[in-house]
PDB file of C-alpha atoms in Angstrom:
ATOM      1  CA  MET A   6     169.261  90.267  -9.594  1.00 63.00           C
ATOM      2  CA  LYS A   7     167.490  86.977 -10.261  1.00 67.00           C
ATOM      3  CA  LYS A   8     169.265  85.321  -7.329  1.00 71.00           C
ATOM      4  CA  ASN A   9     168.237  88.190  -5.032  1.00 79.00           C
ATOM      5  CA  LYS A  10     164.564  87.732  -6.003  1.00 78.00           C
ATOM      6  CA  LYS A  11     164.761  83.998  -5.372  1.00 80.00           C
ATOM      7  CA  THR A  12     166.291  84.601  -1.934  1.00 81.00           C
ATOM      8  CA  LYS A  13     163.559  87.088  -0.975  1.00 79.00           C
ATOM      9  CA  ARG A  14     160.876  84.684  -2.187  1.00 79.00           C
ATOM     10  CA  LEU A  15     162.437  81.849  -0.211  1.00 75.00           C
ATOM     11  CA  ILE A  16     162.567  83.968   2.938  1.00 78.00           C
ATOM     12  CA  LEU A  17     158.924  84.988   2.475  1.00 69.00           C
ATOM     13  CA  ARG A  18     157.862  81.371   1.969  1.00 74.00           C
ATOM     14  CA  VAL A  19     159.800  80.225   5.042  1.00 70.00           C
ATOM     15  CA  CYS A  20     158.202  82.997   7.137  1.00 63.00           C
ATOM     16  CA  LEU A  21     154.701  82.124   5.933  1.00 58.00           C
ATOM     17  CA  LEU A  22     155.304  78.415   6.505  1.00 60.00           C
ATOM     18  CA  SER A  23     156.605  79.132  10.017  1.00 63.00           C
ATOM     19  CA  LEU A  24     153.566  81.255  10.781  1.00 60.00           C
ATOM     20  CA  PHE A  25     151.235  78.555   9.478  1.00 58.00           C
ATOM     21  CA  LEU A  26     152.989  75.811  11.455  1.00 56.00           C
ATOM     22  CA  GLY A  27     152.921  77.947  14.609  1.00 57.00           C
ATOM     23  CA  ALA A  28     149.171  78.562  14.255  1.00 52.00           C
ATOM     24  CA  ALA A  29     148.505  74.891  13.532  1.00 50.00           C
ATOM     25  CA  GLY A  30     150.652  73.837  16.482  1.00 53.00           C
ATOM     26  CA  TYR A  31     148.817  76.197  18.820  1.00 50.00           C
ATOM     27  CA  SER A  32     145.439  74.923  17.592  1.00 49.00           C
ATOM     28  CA  ILE A  33     146.476  71.327  18.190  1.00 53.00           C
ATOM     29  CA  TYR A  34     147.905  72.167  21.620  1.00 48.00           C
ATOM     30  CA  SER A  35     144.724  74.047  22.605  1.00 45.00           C
ATOM     31  CA  SER A  36     142.431  71.237  21.547  1.00 44.00           C
ATOM     32  CA  VAL A  37     144.541  68.555  23.256  1.00 46.00           C
ATOM     33  CA  THR A  38     144.968  70.378  26.557  1.00 45.00           C
ATOM     34  CA  GLY A  39     141.490  71.895  26.414  1.00 45.00           C
ATOM     35  CA  ASP A  40     140.222  74.580  28.726  1.00 44.00           C
ATOM     36  CA  SER A  41     140.436  72.941  32.142  1.00 44.00           C
ATOM     37  CA  ARG A  42     137.746  75.259  33.513  1.00 46.00           C
ATOM     38  CA  SER A  43     134.237  73.991  33.281  1.00 61.00           C
ATOM     39  CA  LEU A  44     131.426  76.441  32.831  1.00 79.00           C
ATOM     40  CA  ILE A  45     129.590  77.256  36.030  1.00 82.00           C
ATOM     41  CA  LYS A  46     125.934  76.328  35.869  1.00 87.00           C
ATOM     42  CA  ALA A  47     122.742  75.988  37.847  1.00 86.00           C
ATOM     43  CA  GLY A  48     123.101  73.310  40.505  1.00 85.00           C
ATOM     44  CA  ASP A  49     126.771  74.071  41.206  1.00 92.00           C
ATOM     45  CA  ALA A  50     127.941  75.344  44.581  1.00 93.00           C
ATOM     46  CA  ALA A  51     128.874  79.020  44.254  1.00 95.00           C
ATOM     47  CA  PRO A  52     132.659  79.408  44.583  1.00 96.00           C
ATOM     48  CA  ASP A  53     133.513  81.399  47.688  1.00 96.00           C
ATOM     49  CA  PHE A  54     135.459  84.627  47.307  1.00 96.00           C
ATOM     50  CA  VAL A  55     136.542  87.699  49.234  1.00 96.00           C
ATOM     51  CA  LEU A  56     136.573  91.094  47.527  1.00 96.00           C
ATOM     52  CA  THR A  57     136.810  94.638  48.853  1.00 94.00           C
ATOM     53  CA  ASP A  58     134.267  97.365  48.193  1.00 94.00           C
ATOM     54  CA  LEU A  59     134.972 101.021  47.494  1.00 92.00           C
ATOM     55  CA  ASP A  60     134.826 101.841  51.222  1.00 92.00           C
ATOM     56  CA  GLY A  61     137.487  99.254  52.070  1.00 94.00           C
ATOM     57  CA  ASN A  62     135.039  96.701  53.534  1.00 95.00           C
ATOM     58  CA  THR A  63     135.540  93.074  52.610  1.00 95.00           C
ATOM     59  CA  HIS A  64     132.699  90.920  51.344  1.00 96.00           C
ATOM     60  CA  GLN A  65     132.994  87.155  51.511  1.00 96.00           C
ATOM     61  CA  LEU A  66     130.280  85.238  49.724  1.00 96.00           C
ATOM     62  CA  SER A  67     130.066  82.568  52.439  1.00 95.00           C
ATOM     63  CA  ASP A  68     129.168  85.299  54.965  1.00 95.00           C
ATOM     64  CA  TYR A  69     125.830  85.613  53.154  1.00 95.00           C
ATOM     65  CA  LYS A  70     124.862  81.957  53.680  1.00 93.00           C
ATOM     66  CA  GLY A  71     121.216  81.787  54.697  1.00 95.00           C
ATOM     67  CA  GLN A  72     120.370  84.689  52.390  1.00 96.00           C
ATOM     68  CA  GLY A  73     119.775  84.796  48.667  1.00 97.00           C
ATOM     69  CA  VAL A  74     122.542  86.537  46.733  1.00 98.00           C
ATOM     70  CA  PHE A  75     121.991  88.413  43.480  1.00 98.00           C
ATOM     71  CA  LEU A  76     125.566  88.377  42.123  1.00 98.00           C
ATOM     72  CA  ASN A  77     125.998  90.727  39.166  1.00 97.00           C
ATOM     73  CA  PHE A  78     129.189  90.981  37.067  1.00 97.00           C
ATOM     74  CA  TRP A  79     129.460  94.252  35.165  1.00 96.00           C
ATOM     75  CA  GLY A  80     131.665  96.974  33.664  1.00 96.00           C
ATOM     76  CA  THR A  81     131.340 100.770  33.444  1.00 96.00           C
ATOM     77  CA  TRP A  82     131.723 100.600  29.637  1.00 95.00           C
ATOM     78  CA  CYS A  83     128.894  98.072  29.273  1.00 95.00           C
ATOM     79  CA  LYS A  84     125.703  99.762  27.992  1.00 96.00           C
ATOM     80  CA  PRO A  85     123.319  96.967  29.109  1.00 96.00           C
ATOM     81  CA  CYS A  86     124.968  97.092  32.572  1.00 95.00           C
ATOM     82  CA  GLU A  87     124.387 100.835  32.668  1.00 95.00           C
ATOM     83  CA  LYS A  88     120.739 100.397  31.719  1.00 96.00           C
ATOM     84  CA  GLU A  89     119.951  97.740  34.334  1.00 96.00           C
ATOM     85  CA  MET A  90     121.748  99.328  37.325  1.00 97.00           C
ATOM     86  CA  PRO A  91     118.827 101.605  38.311  1.00 97.00           C
ATOM     87  CA  TYR A  92     116.521  98.551  38.183  1.00 97.00           C
ATOM     88  CA  ILE A  93     118.905  96.558  40.370  1.00 97.00           C
ATOM     89  CA  GLU A  94     119.063  99.484  42.812  1.00 97.00           C
ATOM     90  CA  ASN A  95     115.255  99.690  43.032  1.00 97.00           C
ATOM     91  CA  GLN A  96     114.867  95.963  43.636  1.00 97.00           C
ATOM     92  CA  TYR A  97     117.789  95.891  46.084  1.00 97.00           C
ATOM     93  CA  ASN A  98     115.943  98.457  48.179  1.00 97.00           C
ATOM     94  CA  ASP A  99     112.778  96.326  48.073  1.00 96.00           C
ATOM     95  CA  PHE A 100     114.520  93.030  48.910  1.00 97.00           C
ATOM     96  CA  LYS A 101     117.482  93.892  51.183  1.00 95.00           C
ATOM     97  CA  ASP A 102     115.327  93.498  54.314  1.00 95.00           C
ATOM     98  CA  LYS A 103     113.733  90.297  52.975  1.00 96.00           C
ATOM     99  CA  GLY A 104     116.873  88.160  52.994  1.00 96.00           C
ATOM    100  CA  VAL A 105     118.162  88.948  49.488  1.00 97.00           C
ATOM    101  CA  GLN A 106     121.532  90.645  49.130  1.00 97.00           C
ATOM    102  CA  THR A 107     123.028  92.200  46.026  1.00 97.00           C
ATOM    103  CA  ILE A 108     126.730  92.213  45.226  1.00 97.00           C
ATOM    104  CA  ALA A 109     127.921  93.944  42.069  1.00 97.00           C
ATOM    105  CA  VAL A 110     131.327  92.699  40.912  1.00 97.00           C
ATOM    106  CA  ASN A 111     133.155  95.080  38.615  1.00 96.00           C
ATOM    107  CA  VAL A 112     135.642  93.255  36.428  1.00 94.00           C
ATOM    108  CA  GLY A 113     139.019  94.897  36.817  1.00 90.00           C
ATOM    109  CA  GLU A 114     138.456  98.621  36.348  1.00 94.00           C
ATOM    110  CA  SER A 115     139.986 101.402  38.409  1.00 94.00           C
ATOM    111  CA  ASP A 116     138.480 102.583  41.691  1.00 94.00           C
ATOM    112  CA  PHE A 117     138.077 106.012  40.098  1.00 96.00           C
ATOM    113  CA  GLN A 118     136.008 104.718  37.148  1.00 96.00           C
ATOM    114  CA  VAL A 119     133.857 102.531  39.371  1.00 96.00           C
ATOM    115  CA  GLN A 120     133.302 105.256  41.985  1.00 97.00           C
ATOM    116  CA  ASN A 121     132.177 107.716  39.305  1.00 96.00           C
ATOM    117  CA  PHE A 122     129.721 105.136  37.955  1.00 97.00           C
ATOM    118  CA  VAL A 123     128.425 104.304  41.449  1.00 96.00           C
ATOM    119  CA  ASP A 124     127.933 108.001  42.212  1.00 96.00           C
ATOM    120  CA  GLU A 125     126.215 108.666  38.882  1.00 95.00           C
ATOM    121  CA  TYR A 126     123.691 105.857  39.428  1.00 94.00           C
ATOM    122  CA  SER A 127     123.345 106.291  43.230  1.00 95.00           C
ATOM    123  CA  MET A 128     124.137 102.640  43.851  1.00 96.00           C
ATOM    124  CA  SER A 129     123.742 101.738  47.535  1.00 96.00           C
ATOM    125  CA  PHE A 130     124.386  97.969  47.374  1.00 96.00           C
ATOM    126  CA  PRO A 131     127.915  96.580  47.803  1.00 96.00           C
ATOM    127  CA  VAL A 132     130.100  97.193  44.766  1.00 96.00           C
ATOM    128  CA  VAL A 133     133.363  95.255  44.752  1.00 96.00           C
ATOM    129  CA  ILE A 134     136.172  95.278  42.216  1.00 95.00           C
ATOM    130  CA  ASP A 135     137.728  92.069  40.943  1.00 95.00           C
ATOM    131  CA  GLN A 136     141.093  93.651  40.073  1.00 92.00           C
ATOM    132  CA  LYS A 137     142.855  90.426  39.101  1.00 92.00           C
ATOM    133  CA  LYS A 138     139.709  88.882  37.572  1.00 93.00           C
ATOM    134  CA  ASP A 139     140.113  85.846  39.844  1.00 93.00           C
ATOM    135  CA  VAL A 140     136.407  85.774  40.706  1.00 94.00           C
ATOM    136  CA  GLN A 141     135.428  86.338  37.084  1.00 94.00           C
ATOM    137  CA  ASN A 142     137.583  83.345  36.153  1.00 93.00           C
ATOM    138  CA  ALA A 143     136.293  81.188  39.038  1.00 93.00           C
ATOM    139  CA  TYR A 144     132.747  81.806  37.828  1.00 94.00           C
ATOM    140  CA  THR A 145     133.771  81.458  34.139  1.00 92.00           C
ATOM    141  CA  ILE A 146     132.116  84.761  33.319  1.00 93.00           C
ATOM    142  CA  GLY A 147     132.162  85.652  29.639  1.00 90.00           C
ATOM    143  CA  PRO A 148     129.942  88.420  28.329  1.00 92.00           C
ATOM    144  CA  LEU A 149     128.758  91.239  30.551  1.00 95.00           C
ATOM    145  CA  PRO A 150     126.424  91.657  32.218  1.00 96.00           C
ATOM    146  CA  THR A 151     126.157  88.218  33.772  1.00 96.00           C
ATOM    147  CA  THR A 152     124.134  87.630  36.914  1.00 97.00           C
ATOM    148  CA  LEU A 153     124.052  84.557  39.115  1.00 97.00           C
ATOM    149  CA  LEU A 154     121.187  83.751  41.429  1.00 97.00           C
ATOM    150  CA  ILE A 155     122.503  82.042  44.552  1.00 97.00           C
ATOM    151  CA  ASN A 156     120.014  80.485  46.962  1.00 97.00           C
ATOM    152  CA  PRO A 157     120.333  80.666  50.774  1.00 96.00           C
ATOM    153  CA  GLU A 158     122.198  77.309  50.760  1.00 95.00           C
ATOM    154  CA  GLY A 159     124.933  78.714  48.497  1.00 95.00           C
ATOM    155  CA  GLU A 160     123.828  76.906  45.341  1.00 96.00           C
ATOM    156  CA  ILE A 161     123.615  78.625  41.976  1.00 96.00           C
ATOM    157  CA  ILE A 162     120.056  78.283  40.750  1.00 97.00           C
ATOM    158  CA  LYS A 163     120.284  80.365  37.582  1.00 96.00           C
ATOM    159  CA  VAL A 164     122.881  82.095  35.390  1.00 95.00           C
ATOM    160  CA  ILE A 165     121.595  85.053  33.379  1.00 95.00           C
ATOM    161  CA  THR A 166     123.678  86.596  30.608  1.00 94.00           C
ATOM    162  CA  GLY A 167     122.593  89.845  29.049  1.00 94.00           C
ATOM    163  CA  GLU A 168     120.419  92.748  30.051  1.00 95.00           C
ATOM    164  CA  MET A 169     117.477  92.308  32.413  1.00 96.00           C
ATOM    165  CA  THR A 170     114.310  94.342  32.796  1.00 97.00           C
ATOM    166  CA  GLU A 171     113.161  95.533  36.188  1.00 97.00           C
ATOM    167  CA  GLU A 172     110.407  92.912  36.111  1.00 97.00           C
ATOM    168  CA  ASP A 173     113.034  90.210  35.464  1.00 97.00           C
ATOM    169  CA  ILE A 174     115.137  91.401  38.386  1.00 97.00           C
ATOM    170  CA  LYS A 175     112.146  91.397  40.735  1.00 97.00           C
ATOM    171  CA  LYS A 176     111.210  87.867  39.643  1.00 98.00           C
ATOM    172  CA  TYR A 177     114.801  86.670  40.091  1.00 98.00           C
ATOM    173  CA  MET A 178     115.095  88.183  43.559  1.00 97.00           C
ATOM    174  CA  GLN A 179     111.837  86.490  44.540  1.00 97.00           C
ATOM    175  CA  MET A 180     113.337  83.176  43.365  1.00 96.00           C
ATOM    176  CA  ILE A 181     116.219  83.433  45.864  1.00 97.00           C
ATOM    177  CA  GLN A 182     114.314  84.982  48.737  1.00 96.00           C
ATOM    178  CA  PRO A 183     114.499  82.743  51.824  1.00 94.00           C
ATOM    179  CA  ALA A 184     111.262  80.772  52.288  1.00 87.00           C
ATOM    180  CA  GLU A 185     110.403  82.063  55.762  1.00 71.00           C
ATOM    181  CA  ASP A 186     110.500  85.667  54.529  1.00 45.00           C
ATOM    182  CA  GLN A 187     108.230  85.222  51.488  1.00 45.00           C
TER     183      GLN A 187
END
């Protein structure tokens, strides 16, 4: 009986030690290798991408060169995203003929979920789905919503994380509006 208890205790200790060593090893490995991605920031060139919208049309960021791009990353489950979508829609309608385009990038949800959301909020700007999250990773997007303001030259001039008011969105779209159209 006593030997059996000692064996169980030894096994438990070995398991705990193994778990601890594994966690410590992973921490050391992570800190040594580091995250090779650097955070995208104002002043960086916007990484080009091609994504498909719900109608099957492709949207390549570089095709919008010469226009400002309001690039919004969002999810259907995200309450701040839900709240700001009508504001984005209103400002899109005001700025789409002034050289400012809006692209809403959904991060990996199903076409069905996204289409229901788009229909519910009557979104008329391009909505693309980043199924593999390649674009999300290229832009090092963390929390949602995150919006990037891209000037007509393709440079990121501002990264906004969190919910925006309609006044914010209007101000941001004015910031990326091509000079000759202001």
